[in-house]
PDB file of C-alpha atoms in Angstrom:
ATOM      1  CA  ASP A  96     139.042 -55.000-112.165  1.00  0.00           C
ATOM      2  CA  ASP A  97     140.410 -57.217-114.955  1.00  0.00           C
ATOM      3  CA  VAL A  98     138.457 -60.354-114.020  1.00  0.00           C
ATOM      4  CA  GLY A  99     136.900 -61.827-117.144  1.00  0.00           C
ATOM      5  CA  ARG A 100     139.110 -59.769-119.494  1.00  0.00           C
ATOM      6  CA  PHE A 101     141.764 -61.156-121.796  1.00  0.00           C
ATOM      7  CA  ILE A 102     144.298 -59.761-124.239  1.00  0.00           C
ATOM      8  CA  ILE A 103     143.834 -61.615-127.498  1.00  0.00           C
ATOM      9  CA  PRO A 104     145.342 -61.357-130.989  1.00  0.00           C
ATOM     10  CA  VAL A 105     143.018 -59.781-133.563  1.00  0.00           C
ATOM     11  CA  THR A 106     143.153 -59.010-137.261  1.00  0.00           C
ATOM     12  CA  ALA A 107     141.630 -56.263-139.364  1.00  0.00           C
ATOM     13  CA  ASP A 108     139.229 -58.922-140.684  1.00  0.00           C
ATOM     14  CA  ASP A 109     138.156 -59.817-137.122  1.00  0.00           C
ATOM     15  CA  LEU A 110     137.391 -56.195-136.297  1.00  0.00           C
ATOM     16  CA  ALA A 111     135.590 -55.578-139.591  1.00  0.00           C
ATOM     17  CA  ALA A 112     133.478 -58.730-139.124  1.00  0.00           C
ATOM     18  CA  ASN A 113     132.371 -57.417-135.716  1.00  0.00           C
ATOM     19  CA  GLY A 114     131.547 -53.950-137.052  1.00  0.00           C
ATOM     20  CA  LEU A 115     134.395 -52.342-135.107  1.00  0.00           C
ATOM     21  CA  LEU A 116     136.529 -51.136-137.974  1.00  0.00           C
ATOM     22  CA  GLY A 117     135.145 -48.140-139.719  1.00  0.00           C
ATOM     23  CA  ASP A 118     135.695 -44.544-140.608  1.00  0.00           C
ATOM     24  CA  VAL A 119     133.743 -42.882-137.858  1.00  0.00           C
ATOM     25  CA  ASP A 120     135.720 -39.711-138.454  1.00  0.00           C
ATOM     26  CA  PRO A 121     136.180 -38.029-141.844  1.00  0.00           C
ATOM     27  CA  ASP A 122     139.492 -36.591-140.636  1.00  0.00           C
ATOM     28  CA  VAL A 123     141.162 -39.997-140.333  1.00  0.00           C
ATOM     29  CA  CYS A 124     144.504 -40.191-142.129  1.00  0.00           C
ATOM     30  CA  TRP A 125     144.302 -42.146-145.413  1.00  0.00           C
ATOM     31  CA  ARG A 126     146.804 -44.639-143.952  1.00  0.00           C
ATOM     32  CA  ARG A 127     144.181 -45.579-141.357  1.00  0.00           C
ATOM     33  CA  SER A 128     141.137 -45.677-143.646  1.00  0.00           C
ATOM     34  CA  VAL A 129     139.247 -48.961-143.781  1.00  0.00           C
ATOM     35  CA  GLU A 130     140.155 -49.421-147.436  1.00  0.00           C
ATOM     36  CA  THR A 131     143.873 -49.041-146.730  1.00  0.00           C
ATOM     37  CA  LEU A 132     143.728 -51.295-143.682  1.00  0.00           C
ATOM     38  CA  MET A 133     141.995 -54.034-145.640  1.00  0.00           C
ATOM     39  CA  ALA A 134     144.394 -53.677-148.591  1.00  0.00           C
ATOM     40  CA  THR A 135     147.432 -53.983-146.282  1.00  0.00           C
ATOM     41  CA  LYS A 136     145.972 -56.425-143.746  1.00  0.00           C
ATOM     42  CA  GLU A 137     148.688 -59.019-144.367  1.00  0.00           C
ATOM     43  CA  ASP A 138     151.260 -56.610-142.858  1.00  0.00           C
ATOM     44  CA  ILE A 139     149.132 -55.654-139.847  1.00  0.00           C
ATOM     45  CA  MET A 140     149.238 -57.249-136.400  1.00  0.00           C
ATOM     46  CA  GLY A 141     146.710 -56.559-133.674  1.00  0.00           C
ATOM     47  CA  LEU A 142     145.757 -57.039-130.068  1.00  0.00           C
ATOM     48  CA  ALA A 143     142.485 -56.483-128.253  1.00  0.00           C
ATOM     49  CA  VAL A 144     141.167 -56.436-124.718  1.00  0.00           C
ATOM     50  CA  ALA A 145     138.161 -58.737-124.744  1.00  0.00           C
ATOM     51  CA  SER A 146     135.584 -59.485-122.080  1.00  0.00           C
ATOM     52  CA  ASP A 147     133.059 -62.300-122.088  1.00  0.00           C
ATOM     53  CA  GLU A 148     130.653 -60.011-123.978  1.00  0.00           C
ATOM     54  CA  ARG A 149     132.725 -57.939-126.391  1.00  0.00           C
ATOM     55  CA  ILE A 150     135.971 -56.432-127.578  1.00  0.00           C
ATOM     56  CA  GLU A 151     136.594 -53.431-125.331  1.00  0.00           C
ATOM     57  CA  ALA A 152     139.705 -51.907-126.940  1.00  0.00           C
ATOM     58  CA  TYR A 153     142.079 -52.694-129.774  1.00  0.00           C
ATOM     59  CA  VAL A 154     145.289 -51.664-131.447  1.00  0.00           C
ATOM     60  CA  LEU A 155     146.405 -52.550-134.959  1.00  0.00           C
ATOM     61  CA  TYR A 156     150.005 -51.908-135.910  1.00  0.00           C
ATOM     62  CA  VAL A 157     152.594 -52.578-138.583  1.00  0.00           C
ATOM     63  CA  PRO A 158     155.842 -53.834-137.023  1.00  0.00           C
ATOM     64  CA  GLN A 159     159.137 -52.745-138.591  1.00  0.00           C
ATOM     65  CA  GLU A 160     161.996 -54.369-136.659  1.00  0.00           C
ATOM     66  CA  VAL A 161     162.203 -52.412-133.351  1.00  0.00           C
ATOM     67  CA  GLU A 162     159.504 -49.871-134.149  1.00  0.00           C
ATOM     68  CA  ALA A 163     155.899 -50.012-135.230  1.00  0.00           C
ATOM     69  CA  GLU A 164     153.338 -47.720-136.799  1.00  0.00           C
ATOM     70  CA  VAL A 165     149.950 -47.735-135.097  1.00  0.00           C
ATOM     71  CA  VAL A 166     147.259 -47.856-137.783  1.00  0.00           C
ATOM     72  CA  ALA A 167     144.207 -48.205-135.536  1.00  0.00           C
ATOM     73  CA  LEU A 168     143.715 -47.453-131.866  1.00  0.00           C
ATOM     74  CA  HIS A 169     140.325 -47.450-130.218  1.00  0.00           C
ATOM     75  CA  SER A 170     138.634 -48.083-126.888  1.00  0.00           C
ATOM     76  CA  MET A 171     134.918 -48.637-126.520  1.00  0.00           C
ATOM     77  CA  VAL A 172     135.189 -48.172-122.743  1.00  0.00           C
ATOM     78  CA  ASP A 173     135.727 -44.821-121.022  1.00  0.00           C
ATOM     79  CA  ASP A 174     138.617 -45.751-118.728  1.00  0.00           C
ATOM     80  CA  ASP A 175     141.058 -42.869-119.317  1.00  0.00           C
ATOM     81  CA  GLY A 176     143.092 -45.051-121.690  1.00  0.00           C
ATOM     82  CA  ARG A 177     143.858 -47.872-119.251  1.00  0.00           C
ATOM     83  CA  ARG A 178     143.005 -50.671-121.700  1.00  0.00           C
ATOM     84  CA  LEU A 179     144.907 -48.948-124.501  1.00  0.00           C
ATOM     85  CA  ARG A 180     147.963 -48.609-122.229  1.00  0.00           C
ATOM     86  CA  GLN A 181     147.747 -52.362-121.537  1.00  0.00           C
ATOM     87  CA  LEU A 182     147.698 -53.103-125.245  1.00  0.00           C
ATOM     88  CA  LEU A 183     150.557 -50.752-126.102  1.00  0.00           C
ATOM     89  CA  SER A 184     152.603 -52.189-123.246  1.00  0.00           C
ATOM     90  CA  ARG A 185     152.010 -55.690-124.608  1.00  0.00           C
ATOM     91  CA  VAL A 186     153.109 -54.552-128.089  1.00  0.00           C
ATOM     92  CA  GLN A 187     156.305 -53.116-126.618  1.00  0.00           C
ATOM     93  CA  SER A 188     156.955 -56.332-124.686  1.00  0.00           C
ATOM     94  CA  THR A 189     157.530 -58.033-128.073  1.00  0.00           C
ATOM     95  CA  GLY A 190     160.698 -55.975-128.571  1.00  0.00           C
ATOM     96  CA  ILE A 191     159.124 -52.934-130.196  1.00  0.00           C
ATOM     97  CA  ARG A 192     160.916 -49.917-128.714  1.00  0.00           C
ATOM     98  CA  THR A 193     159.224 -47.098-130.628  1.00  0.00           C
ATOM     99  CA  LEU A 194     155.549 -46.715-131.483  1.00  0.00           C
ATOM    100  CA  ARG A 195     154.534 -44.074-134.024  1.00  0.00           C
ATOM    101  CA  PHE A 196     150.997 -42.807-134.614  1.00  0.00           C
ATOM    102  CA  PRO A 197     151.496 -40.408-137.525  1.00  0.00           C
ATOM    103  CA  LYS A 198     149.116 -37.700-138.686  1.00  0.00           C
ATOM    104  CA  ALA A 199     146.568 -38.214-135.924  1.00  0.00           C
ATOM    105  CA  HIS A 200     143.777 -35.656-136.101  1.00  0.00           C
ATOM    106  CA  SER A 201     142.478 -34.353-132.757  1.00  0.00           C
ATOM    107  CA  THR A 202     139.000 -35.739-133.446  1.00  0.00           C
ATOM    108  CA  GLU A 203     140.466 -39.164-134.201  1.00  0.00           C
ATOM    109  CA  ALA A 204     142.611 -39.340-131.060  1.00  0.00           C
ATOM    110  CA  PRO A 205     142.524 -36.401-128.632  1.00  0.00           C
ATOM    111  CA  LYS A 206     145.912 -34.955-127.687  1.00  0.00           C
ATOM    112  CA  ALA A 207     145.263 -35.550-123.977  1.00  0.00           C
ATOM    113  CA  LEU A 208     144.669 -39.251-124.652  1.00  0.00           C
ATOM    114  CA  LEU A 209     147.773 -39.576-126.816  1.00  0.00           C
ATOM    115  CA  ASP A 210     149.823 -37.765-124.153  1.00  0.00           C
ATOM    116  CA  SER A 211     148.511 -40.139-121.470  1.00  0.00           C
ATOM    117  CA  LEU A 212     149.516 -43.111-123.649  1.00  0.00           C
ATOM    118  CA  GLY A 213     153.081 -41.812-123.943  1.00  0.00           C
ATOM    119  CA  PHE A 214     152.918 -40.414-127.468  1.00  0.00           C
ATOM    120  CA  ARG A 215     154.658 -37.079-128.037  1.00  0.00           C
ATOM    121  CA  ARG A 216     154.216 -34.661-130.901  1.00  0.00           C
ATOM    122  CA  ASP A 217     156.971 -35.117-133.471  1.00  0.00           C
ATOM    123  CA  ARG A 218     156.022 -32.794-136.312  1.00  0.00           C
ATOM    124  CA  THR A 219     153.112 -30.586-137.165  1.00  0.00           C
ATOM    125  CA  HIS A 220     151.239 -31.131-140.406  1.00  0.00           C
ATOM    126  CA  ARG A 221     149.162 -28.443-142.010  1.00  0.00           C
ATOM    127  CA  ARG A 222     146.160 -29.053-144.175  1.00  0.00           C
ATOM    128  CA  TYR A 223     145.494 -26.712-147.071  1.00  0.00           C
ATOM    129  CA  GLY A 224     142.459 -26.574-149.282  1.00  0.00           C
ATOM    130  CA  ALA A 225     141.376 -24.572-152.289  1.00  0.00           C
ATOM    131  CA  THR A 226     138.379 -24.254-154.522  1.00  0.00           C
ATOM    132  CA  ALA A 227     138.942 -24.926-158.200  1.00  0.00           C
ATOM    133  CA  ARG A 228     138.146 -21.919-160.397  1.00  0.00           C
ATOM    134  CA  PRO A 229     137.994 -21.634-164.153  1.00  0.00           C
ATOM    135  CA  ASP A 230     140.639 -19.310-165.615  1.00  0.00           C
TER     136      ASP A 230
END
């Protein structure tokens, strides 16, 4: 039921002002950290599904001709990704043919959700760590 819901343009500033933009996950890629989003906000476009009471889902992306990089993707409603699919479809209706969501950690965006939204694994990234030791 979409009665009372609208797709509206949003900015990183809009989301931050409403407390919706934040690093809830320490495994978020640096490209999607709040600091990076705010530093590059002039390049970022966004859409949200809004109801009379709140923003229910949003996507922020950086368009690059016929493709775009998703830099934030979040739904506050458990609807199996339906609102996110609406938003991504609207982004693609602007002429964007390819959406990329690079370096997404499984705690940031579960693989099942990304699969349901049409994203497919492109490459695998490995994370390495070490403890500094004196020689």
